[in-house]
Coordinates of C-alpha atoms in Angstrom, one line a residue:
X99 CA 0.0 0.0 0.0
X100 CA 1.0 3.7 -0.6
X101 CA -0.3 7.1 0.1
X102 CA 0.2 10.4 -2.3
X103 CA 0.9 14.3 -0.7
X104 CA -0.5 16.3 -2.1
X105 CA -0.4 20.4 -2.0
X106 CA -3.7 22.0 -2.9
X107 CA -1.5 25.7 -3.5
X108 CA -0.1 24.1 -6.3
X109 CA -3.6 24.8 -8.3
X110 CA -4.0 28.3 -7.3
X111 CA -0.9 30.0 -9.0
X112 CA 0.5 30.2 -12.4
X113 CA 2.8 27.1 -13.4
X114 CA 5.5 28.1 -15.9
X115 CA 5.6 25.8 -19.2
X116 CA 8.7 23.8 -19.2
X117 CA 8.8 23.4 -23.0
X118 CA 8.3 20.7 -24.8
X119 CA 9.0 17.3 -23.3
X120 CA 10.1 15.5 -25.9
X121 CA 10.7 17.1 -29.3
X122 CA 11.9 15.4 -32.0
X123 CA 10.4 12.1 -30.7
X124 CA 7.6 10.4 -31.8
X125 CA 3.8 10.9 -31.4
X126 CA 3.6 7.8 -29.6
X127 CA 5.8 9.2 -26.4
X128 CA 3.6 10.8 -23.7
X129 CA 2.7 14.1 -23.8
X130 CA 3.6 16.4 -20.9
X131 CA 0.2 18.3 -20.2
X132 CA 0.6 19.7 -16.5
X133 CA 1.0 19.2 -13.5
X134 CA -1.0 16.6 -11.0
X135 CA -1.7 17.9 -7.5
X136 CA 0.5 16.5 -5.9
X137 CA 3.5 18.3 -8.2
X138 CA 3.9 15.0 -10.0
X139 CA 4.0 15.7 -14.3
X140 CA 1.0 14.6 -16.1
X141 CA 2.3 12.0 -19.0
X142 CA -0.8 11.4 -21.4
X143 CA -0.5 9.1 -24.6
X144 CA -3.1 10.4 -27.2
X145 CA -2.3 7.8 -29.7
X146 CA -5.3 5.6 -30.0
X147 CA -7.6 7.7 -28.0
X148 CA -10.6 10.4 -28.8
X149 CA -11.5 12.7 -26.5
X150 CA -13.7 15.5 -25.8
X151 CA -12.9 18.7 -23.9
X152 CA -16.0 19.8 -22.0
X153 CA -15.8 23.1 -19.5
X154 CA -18.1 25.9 -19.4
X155 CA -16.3 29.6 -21.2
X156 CA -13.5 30.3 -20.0
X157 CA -12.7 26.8 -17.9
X158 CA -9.1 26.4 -19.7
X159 CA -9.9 24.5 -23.0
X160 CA -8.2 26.5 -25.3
X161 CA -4.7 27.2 -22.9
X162 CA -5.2 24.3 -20.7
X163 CA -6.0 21.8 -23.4
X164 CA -5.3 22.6 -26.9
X165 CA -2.2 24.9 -26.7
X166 CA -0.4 22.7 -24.2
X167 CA -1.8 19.4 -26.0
X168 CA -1.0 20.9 -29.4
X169 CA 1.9 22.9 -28.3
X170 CA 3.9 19.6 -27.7
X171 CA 2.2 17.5 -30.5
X172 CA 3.6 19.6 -33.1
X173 CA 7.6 19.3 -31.8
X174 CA 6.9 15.4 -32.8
X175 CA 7.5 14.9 -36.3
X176 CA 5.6 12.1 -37.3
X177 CA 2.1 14.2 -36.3
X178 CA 0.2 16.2 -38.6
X179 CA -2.7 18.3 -37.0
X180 CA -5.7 19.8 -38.7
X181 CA -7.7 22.3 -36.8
X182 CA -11.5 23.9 -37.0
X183 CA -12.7 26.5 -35.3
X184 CA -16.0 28.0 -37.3
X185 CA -17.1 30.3 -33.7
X186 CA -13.9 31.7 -32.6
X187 CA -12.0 31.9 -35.6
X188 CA -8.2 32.2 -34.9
X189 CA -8.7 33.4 -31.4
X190 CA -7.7 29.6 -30.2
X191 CA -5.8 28.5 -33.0
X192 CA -4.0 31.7 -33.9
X193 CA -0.7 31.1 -32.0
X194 CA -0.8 27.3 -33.0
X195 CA -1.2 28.2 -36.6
X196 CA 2.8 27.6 -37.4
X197 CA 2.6 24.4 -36.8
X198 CA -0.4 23.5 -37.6
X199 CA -1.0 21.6 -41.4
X200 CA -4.5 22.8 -42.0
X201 CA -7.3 24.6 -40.5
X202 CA -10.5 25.7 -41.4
X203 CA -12.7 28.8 -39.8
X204 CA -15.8 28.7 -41.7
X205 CA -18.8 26.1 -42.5
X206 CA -17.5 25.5 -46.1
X207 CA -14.1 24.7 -44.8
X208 CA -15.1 22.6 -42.1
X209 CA -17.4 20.4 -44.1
X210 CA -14.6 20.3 -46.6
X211 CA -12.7 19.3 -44.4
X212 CA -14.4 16.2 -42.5
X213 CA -15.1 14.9 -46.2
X214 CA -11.4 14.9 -46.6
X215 CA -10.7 13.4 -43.2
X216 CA -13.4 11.0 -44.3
X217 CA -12.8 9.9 -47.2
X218 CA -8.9 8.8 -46.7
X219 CA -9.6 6.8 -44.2
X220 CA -9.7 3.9 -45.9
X221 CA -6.8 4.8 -48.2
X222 CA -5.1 4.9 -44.7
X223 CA -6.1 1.4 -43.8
X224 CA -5.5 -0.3 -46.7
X225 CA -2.2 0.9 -46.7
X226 CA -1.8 -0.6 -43.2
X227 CA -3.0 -3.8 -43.5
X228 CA -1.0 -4.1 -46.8
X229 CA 2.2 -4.0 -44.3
X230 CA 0.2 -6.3 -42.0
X231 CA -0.6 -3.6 -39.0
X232 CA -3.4 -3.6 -37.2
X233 CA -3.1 0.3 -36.0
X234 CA -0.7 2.6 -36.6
X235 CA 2.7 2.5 -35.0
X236 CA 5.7 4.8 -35.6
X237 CA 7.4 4.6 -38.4
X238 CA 4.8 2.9 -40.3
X239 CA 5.1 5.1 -43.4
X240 CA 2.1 7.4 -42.4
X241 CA 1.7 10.9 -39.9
X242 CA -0.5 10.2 -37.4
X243 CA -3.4 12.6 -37.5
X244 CA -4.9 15.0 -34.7
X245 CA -8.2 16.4 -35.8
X246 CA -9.1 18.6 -33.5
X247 CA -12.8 20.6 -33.2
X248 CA -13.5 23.7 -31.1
X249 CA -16.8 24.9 -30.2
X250 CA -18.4 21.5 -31.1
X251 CA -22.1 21.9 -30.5
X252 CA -22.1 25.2 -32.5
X253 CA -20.4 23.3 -35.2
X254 CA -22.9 20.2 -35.8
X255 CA -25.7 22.5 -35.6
X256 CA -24.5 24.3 -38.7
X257 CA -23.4 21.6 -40.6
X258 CA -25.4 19.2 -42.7
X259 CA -26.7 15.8 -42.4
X260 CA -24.0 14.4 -44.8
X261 CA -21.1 15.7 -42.5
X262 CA -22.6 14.9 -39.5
X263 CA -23.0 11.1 -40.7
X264 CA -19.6 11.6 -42.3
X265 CA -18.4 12.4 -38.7
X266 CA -20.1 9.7 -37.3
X267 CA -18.3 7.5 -39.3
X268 CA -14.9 9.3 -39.1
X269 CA -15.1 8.5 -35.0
X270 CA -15.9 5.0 -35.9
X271 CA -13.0 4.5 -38.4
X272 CA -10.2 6.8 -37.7
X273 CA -8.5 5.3 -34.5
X274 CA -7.7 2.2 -36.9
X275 CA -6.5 4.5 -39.6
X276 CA -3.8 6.4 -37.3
X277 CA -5.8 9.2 -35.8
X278 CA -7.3 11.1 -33.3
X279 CA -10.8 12.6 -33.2
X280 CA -10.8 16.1 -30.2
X281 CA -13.9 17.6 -29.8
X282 CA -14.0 20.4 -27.4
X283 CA -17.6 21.9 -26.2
X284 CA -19.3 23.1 -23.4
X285 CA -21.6 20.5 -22.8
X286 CA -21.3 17.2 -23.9
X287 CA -25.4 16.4 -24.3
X288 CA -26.7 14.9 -27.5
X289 CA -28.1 18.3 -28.6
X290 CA -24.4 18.9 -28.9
X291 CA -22.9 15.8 -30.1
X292 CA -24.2 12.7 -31.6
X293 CA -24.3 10.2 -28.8
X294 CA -22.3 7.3 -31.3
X295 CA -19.3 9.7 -31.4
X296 CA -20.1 10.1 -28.0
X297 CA -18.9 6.7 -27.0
X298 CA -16.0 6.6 -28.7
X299 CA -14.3 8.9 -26.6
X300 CA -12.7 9.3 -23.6
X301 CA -13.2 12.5 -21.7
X302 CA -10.8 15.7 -20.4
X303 CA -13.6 17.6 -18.3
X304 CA -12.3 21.1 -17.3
X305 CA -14.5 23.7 -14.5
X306 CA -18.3 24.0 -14.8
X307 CA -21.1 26.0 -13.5
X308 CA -23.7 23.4 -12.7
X309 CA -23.3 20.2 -10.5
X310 CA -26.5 18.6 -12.5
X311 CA -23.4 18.7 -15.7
X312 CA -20.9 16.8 -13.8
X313 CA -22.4 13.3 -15.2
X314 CA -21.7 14.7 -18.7
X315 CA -17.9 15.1 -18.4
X316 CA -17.3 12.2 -15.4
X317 CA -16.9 8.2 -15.4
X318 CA -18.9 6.6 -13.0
X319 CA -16.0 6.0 -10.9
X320 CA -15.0 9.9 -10.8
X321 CA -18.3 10.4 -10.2
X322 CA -18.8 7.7 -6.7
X323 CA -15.6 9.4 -5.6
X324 CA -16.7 12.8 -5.4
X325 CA -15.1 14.7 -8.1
X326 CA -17.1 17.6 -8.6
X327 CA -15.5 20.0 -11.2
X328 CA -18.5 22.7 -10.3
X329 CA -16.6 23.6 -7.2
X330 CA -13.9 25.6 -10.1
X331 CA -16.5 28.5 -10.4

Protein backbone atom coordinates (compact mmCIF):
# COMPACT_ATOMS: atom_id res chain seq x y z
CA UNK A 1 0.00 0.00 0.00
CA UNK A 2 1.04 3.65 -0.55
CA UNK A 3 -0.28 7.12 0.08
CA UNK A 4 0.23 10.43 -2.30
CA UNK A 5 0.92 14.29 -0.67
CA UNK A 6 -0.50 16.33 -2.09
CA UNK A 7 -0.43 20.37 -2.00
CA UNK A 8 -3.73 21.99 -2.95
CA UNK A 9 -1.47 25.73 -3.49
CA UNK A 10 -0.09 24.09 -6.28
CA UNK A 11 -3.59 24.82 -8.31
CA UNK A 12 -4.02 28.28 -7.29
CA UNK A 13 -0.90 29.97 -9.02
CA UNK A 14 0.54 30.16 -12.36
CA UNK A 15 2.85 27.06 -13.42
CA UNK A 16 5.52 28.08 -15.86
CA UNK A 17 5.65 25.75 -19.23
CA UNK A 18 8.66 23.80 -19.23
CA UNK A 19 8.81 23.41 -23.02
CA UNK A 20 8.33 20.68 -24.84
CA UNK A 21 9.01 17.28 -23.32
CA UNK A 22 10.08 15.48 -25.87
CA UNK A 23 10.67 17.15 -29.31
CA UNK A 24 11.86 15.43 -32.03
CA UNK A 25 10.36 12.14 -30.73
CA UNK A 26 7.65 10.45 -31.81
CA UNK A 27 3.77 10.93 -31.43
CA UNK A 28 3.64 7.76 -29.61
CA UNK A 29 5.83 9.16 -26.41
CA UNK A 30 3.58 10.76 -23.70
CA UNK A 31 2.69 14.12 -23.77
CA UNK A 32 3.62 16.41 -20.90
CA UNK A 33 0.25 18.32 -20.21
CA UNK A 34 0.63 19.75 -16.50
CA UNK A 35 0.99 19.24 -13.52
CA UNK A 36 -0.97 16.61 -10.98
CA UNK A 37 -1.72 17.88 -7.53
CA UNK A 38 0.53 16.46 -5.92
CA UNK A 39 3.49 18.25 -8.18
CA UNK A 40 3.94 14.96 -10.03
CA UNK A 41 3.99 15.75 -14.29
CA UNK A 42 1.00 14.58 -16.13
CA UNK A 43 2.33 12.03 -18.99
CA UNK A 44 -0.81 11.36 -21.36
CA UNK A 45 -0.49 9.05 -24.62
CA UNK A 46 -3.11 10.42 -27.15
CA UNK A 47 -2.32 7.77 -29.70
CA UNK A 48 -5.34 5.56 -30.02
CA UNK A 49 -7.62 7.66 -28.03
CA UNK A 50 -10.63 10.41 -28.76
CA UNK A 51 -11.50 12.71 -26.49
CA UNK A 52 -13.74 15.54 -25.84
CA UNK A 53 -12.91 18.67 -23.93
CA UNK A 54 -16.01 19.78 -21.98
CA UNK A 55 -15.79 23.09 -19.52
CA UNK A 56 -18.10 25.93 -19.39
CA UNK A 57 -16.30 29.63 -21.19
CA UNK A 58 -13.54 30.30 -19.95
CA UNK A 59 -12.75 26.84 -17.86
CA UNK A 60 -9.11 26.42 -19.75
CA UNK A 61 -9.89 24.45 -22.95
CA UNK A 62 -8.21 26.46 -25.26
CA UNK A 63 -4.69 27.21 -22.93
CA UNK A 64 -5.18 24.28 -20.74
CA UNK A 65 -5.99 21.84 -23.37
CA UNK A 66 -5.34 22.61 -26.87
CA UNK A 67 -2.16 24.95 -26.65
CA UNK A 68 -0.37 22.73 -24.17
CA UNK A 69 -1.76 19.36 -26.00
CA UNK A 70 -1.01 20.85 -29.36
CA UNK A 71 1.93 22.87 -28.28
CA UNK A 72 3.89 19.59 -27.66
CA UNK A 73 2.22 17.54 -30.50
CA UNK A 74 3.55 19.62 -33.14
CA UNK A 75 7.58 19.25 -31.82
CA UNK A 76 6.88 15.35 -32.81
CA UNK A 77 7.53 14.92 -36.27
CA UNK A 78 5.59 12.13 -37.30
CA UNK A 79 2.06 14.21 -36.30
CA UNK A 80 0.25 16.20 -38.57
CA UNK A 81 -2.68 18.33 -37.04
CA UNK A 82 -5.72 19.76 -38.68
CA UNK A 83 -7.69 22.27 -36.76
CA UNK A 84 -11.55 23.89 -37.02
CA UNK A 85 -12.74 26.53 -35.29
CA UNK A 86 -16.00 28.04 -37.27
CA UNK A 87 -17.05 30.31 -33.74
CA UNK A 88 -13.92 31.72 -32.65
CA UNK A 89 -11.99 31.93 -35.61
CA UNK A 90 -8.17 32.22 -34.88
CA UNK A 91 -8.69 33.39 -31.37
CA UNK A 92 -7.69 29.56 -30.19
CA UNK A 93 -5.78 28.46 -33.02
CA UNK A 94 -4.04 31.75 -33.91
CA UNK A 95 -0.66 31.06 -32.04
CA UNK A 96 -0.77 27.32 -32.99
CA UNK A 97 -1.21 28.20 -36.64
CA UNK A 98 2.78 27.60 -37.42
CA UNK A 99 2.60 24.35 -36.84
CA UNK A 100 -0.41 23.47 -37.56
CA UNK A 101 -0.97 21.62 -41.41
CA UNK A 102 -4.54 22.83 -42.02
CA UNK A 103 -7.35 24.60 -40.54
CA UNK A 104 -10.54 25.71 -41.36
CA UNK A 105 -12.72 28.75 -39.77
CA UNK A 106 -15.76 28.72 -41.74
CA UNK A 107 -18.77 26.06 -42.50
CA UNK A 108 -17.54 25.52 -46.15
CA UNK A 109 -14.13 24.73 -44.77
CA UNK A 110 -15.09 22.55 -42.10
CA UNK A 111 -17.35 20.42 -44.11
CA UNK A 112 -14.62 20.27 -46.61
CA UNK A 113 -12.67 19.25 -44.40
CA UNK A 114 -14.43 16.20 -42.46
CA UNK A 115 -15.11 14.86 -46.19
CA UNK A 116 -11.38 14.94 -46.62
CA UNK A 117 -10.66 13.44 -43.20
CA UNK A 118 -13.41 11.02 -44.26
CA UNK A 119 -12.80 9.89 -47.22
CA UNK A 120 -8.90 8.82 -46.73
CA UNK A 121 -9.59 6.79 -44.20
CA UNK A 122 -9.70 3.91 -45.86
CA UNK A 123 -6.85 4.76 -48.19
CA UNK A 124 -5.15 4.94 -44.67
CA UNK A 125 -6.06 1.42 -43.80
CA UNK A 126 -5.47 -0.33 -46.74
CA UNK A 127 -2.16 0.86 -46.75
CA UNK A 128 -1.82 -0.60 -43.20
CA UNK A 129 -2.99 -3.82 -43.54
CA UNK A 130 -0.97 -4.15 -46.79
CA UNK A 131 2.22 -3.98 -44.27
CA UNK A 132 0.18 -6.27 -41.96
CA UNK A 133 -0.65 -3.59 -39.00
CA UNK A 134 -3.42 -3.62 -37.24
CA UNK A 135 -3.14 0.35 -35.96
CA UNK A 136 -0.70 2.58 -36.61
CA UNK A 137 2.70 2.50 -34.97
CA UNK A 138 5.71 4.76 -35.58
CA UNK A 139 7.41 4.62 -38.38
CA UNK A 140 4.85 2.93 -40.26
CA UNK A 141 5.12 5.13 -43.42
CA UNK A 142 2.15 7.37 -42.41
CA UNK A 143 1.74 10.93 -39.94
CA UNK A 144 -0.51 10.24 -37.43
CA UNK A 145 -3.41 12.64 -37.47
CA UNK A 146 -4.89 15.01 -34.74
CA UNK A 147 -8.24 16.45 -35.82
CA UNK A 148 -9.13 18.64 -33.55
CA UNK A 149 -12.81 20.56 -33.16
CA UNK A 150 -13.47 23.74 -31.14
CA UNK A 151 -16.77 24.86 -30.25
CA UNK A 152 -18.36 21.52 -31.14
CA UNK A 153 -22.08 21.90 -30.50
CA UNK A 154 -22.13 25.23 -32.53
CA UNK A 155 -20.40 23.30 -35.24
CA UNK A 156 -22.90 20.16 -35.80
CA UNK A 157 -25.70 22.49 -35.64
CA UNK A 158 -24.46 24.33 -38.68
CA UNK A 159 -23.41 21.57 -40.63
CA UNK A 160 -25.37 19.23 -42.69
CA UNK A 161 -26.69 15.78 -42.44
CA UNK A 162 -23.97 14.37 -44.83
CA UNK A 163 -21.09 15.72 -42.51
CA UNK A 164 -22.65 14.86 -39.53
CA UNK A 165 -23.00 11.10 -40.67
CA UNK A 166 -19.58 11.55 -42.25
CA UNK A 167 -18.38 12.45 -38.70
CA UNK A 168 -20.10 9.68 -37.33
CA UNK A 169 -18.26 7.55 -39.33
CA UNK A 170 -14.86 9.30 -39.07
CA UNK A 171 -15.06 8.53 -34.98
CA UNK A 172 -15.90 4.95 -35.90
CA UNK A 173 -13.01 4.54 -38.38
CA UNK A 174 -10.19 6.79 -37.73
CA UNK A 175 -8.51 5.28 -34.48
CA UNK A 176 -7.70 2.21 -36.92
CA UNK A 177 -6.47 4.47 -39.56
CA UNK A 178 -3.77 6.41 -37.26
CA UNK A 179 -5.84 9.16 -35.81
CA UNK A 180 -7.29 11.10 -33.35
CA UNK A 181 -10.77 12.62 -33.21
CA UNK A 182 -10.76 16.09 -30.19
CA UNK A 183 -13.91 17.56 -29.81
CA UNK A 184 -14.05 20.41 -27.40
CA UNK A 185 -17.62 21.90 -26.23
CA UNK A 186 -19.27 23.06 -23.44
CA UNK A 187 -21.64 20.53 -22.77
CA UNK A 188 -21.34 17.19 -23.90
CA UNK A 189 -25.36 16.43 -24.33
CA UNK A 190 -26.75 14.94 -27.47
CA UNK A 191 -28.10 18.34 -28.63
CA UNK A 192 -24.35 18.93 -28.91
CA UNK A 193 -22.87 15.83 -30.13
CA UNK A 194 -24.23 12.66 -31.63
CA UNK A 195 -24.30 10.15 -28.82
CA UNK A 196 -22.33 7.25 -31.31
CA UNK A 197 -19.26 9.67 -31.36
CA UNK A 198 -20.07 10.14 -28.02
CA UNK A 199 -18.95 6.68 -27.00
CA UNK A 200 -15.98 6.57 -28.71
CA UNK A 201 -14.30 8.89 -26.60
CA UNK A 202 -12.69 9.27 -23.58
CA UNK A 203 -13.18 12.50 -21.65
CA UNK A 204 -10.83 15.70 -20.40
CA UNK A 205 -13.61 17.63 -18.28
CA UNK A 206 -12.35 21.10 -17.28
CA UNK A 207 -14.49 23.69 -14.48
CA UNK A 208 -18.29 23.96 -14.82
CA UNK A 209 -21.08 25.95 -13.48
CA UNK A 210 -23.72 23.41 -12.73
CA UNK A 211 -23.28 20.24 -10.46
CA UNK A 212 -26.47 18.61 -12.48
CA UNK A 213 -23.44 18.73 -15.72
CA UNK A 214 -20.87 16.83 -13.82
CA UNK A 215 -22.39 13.32 -15.25
CA UNK A 216 -21.66 14.73 -18.72
CA UNK A 217 -17.91 15.13 -18.42
CA UNK A 218 -17.26 12.20 -15.39
CA UNK A 219 -16.89 8.25 -15.43
CA UNK A 220 -18.90 6.56 -12.97
CA UNK A 221 -15.98 5.96 -10.90
CA UNK A 222 -14.95 9.92 -10.83
CA UNK A 223 -18.28 10.43 -10.22
CA UNK A 224 -18.77 7.69 -6.73
CA UNK A 225 -15.59 9.44 -5.58
CA UNK A 226 -16.72 12.85 -5.37
CA UNK A 227 -15.07 14.74 -8.06
CA UNK A 228 -17.13 17.61 -8.58
CA UNK A 229 -15.49 20.02 -11.24
CA UNK A 230 -18.48 22.72 -10.34
CA UNK A 231 -16.56 23.65 -7.24
CA UNK A 232 -13.92 25.57 -10.12
CA UNK A 233 -16.49 28.50 -10.37
Amino acid sequence: AGFSMSDPRVLTRPIPWPGPSAPGSSIAEPLGLGMWQDGEPVRYVIVGHHIYMMGMSGSGKSMGAAWNMLGEAMTRPDVCILGCDITKGYQTFGPLLPGVHRFERDKKGAAALIGDIHGIIKTRTDFLSERGLQKWEPRCGLSYLICWFEETGTLMNALGSKSEDQMDAIALALRSAGGTLVHSLQRNTYDQLNTLVRGQMSSMCFGLSDPNDCKYGLSEAQLDAGLNPAEWK
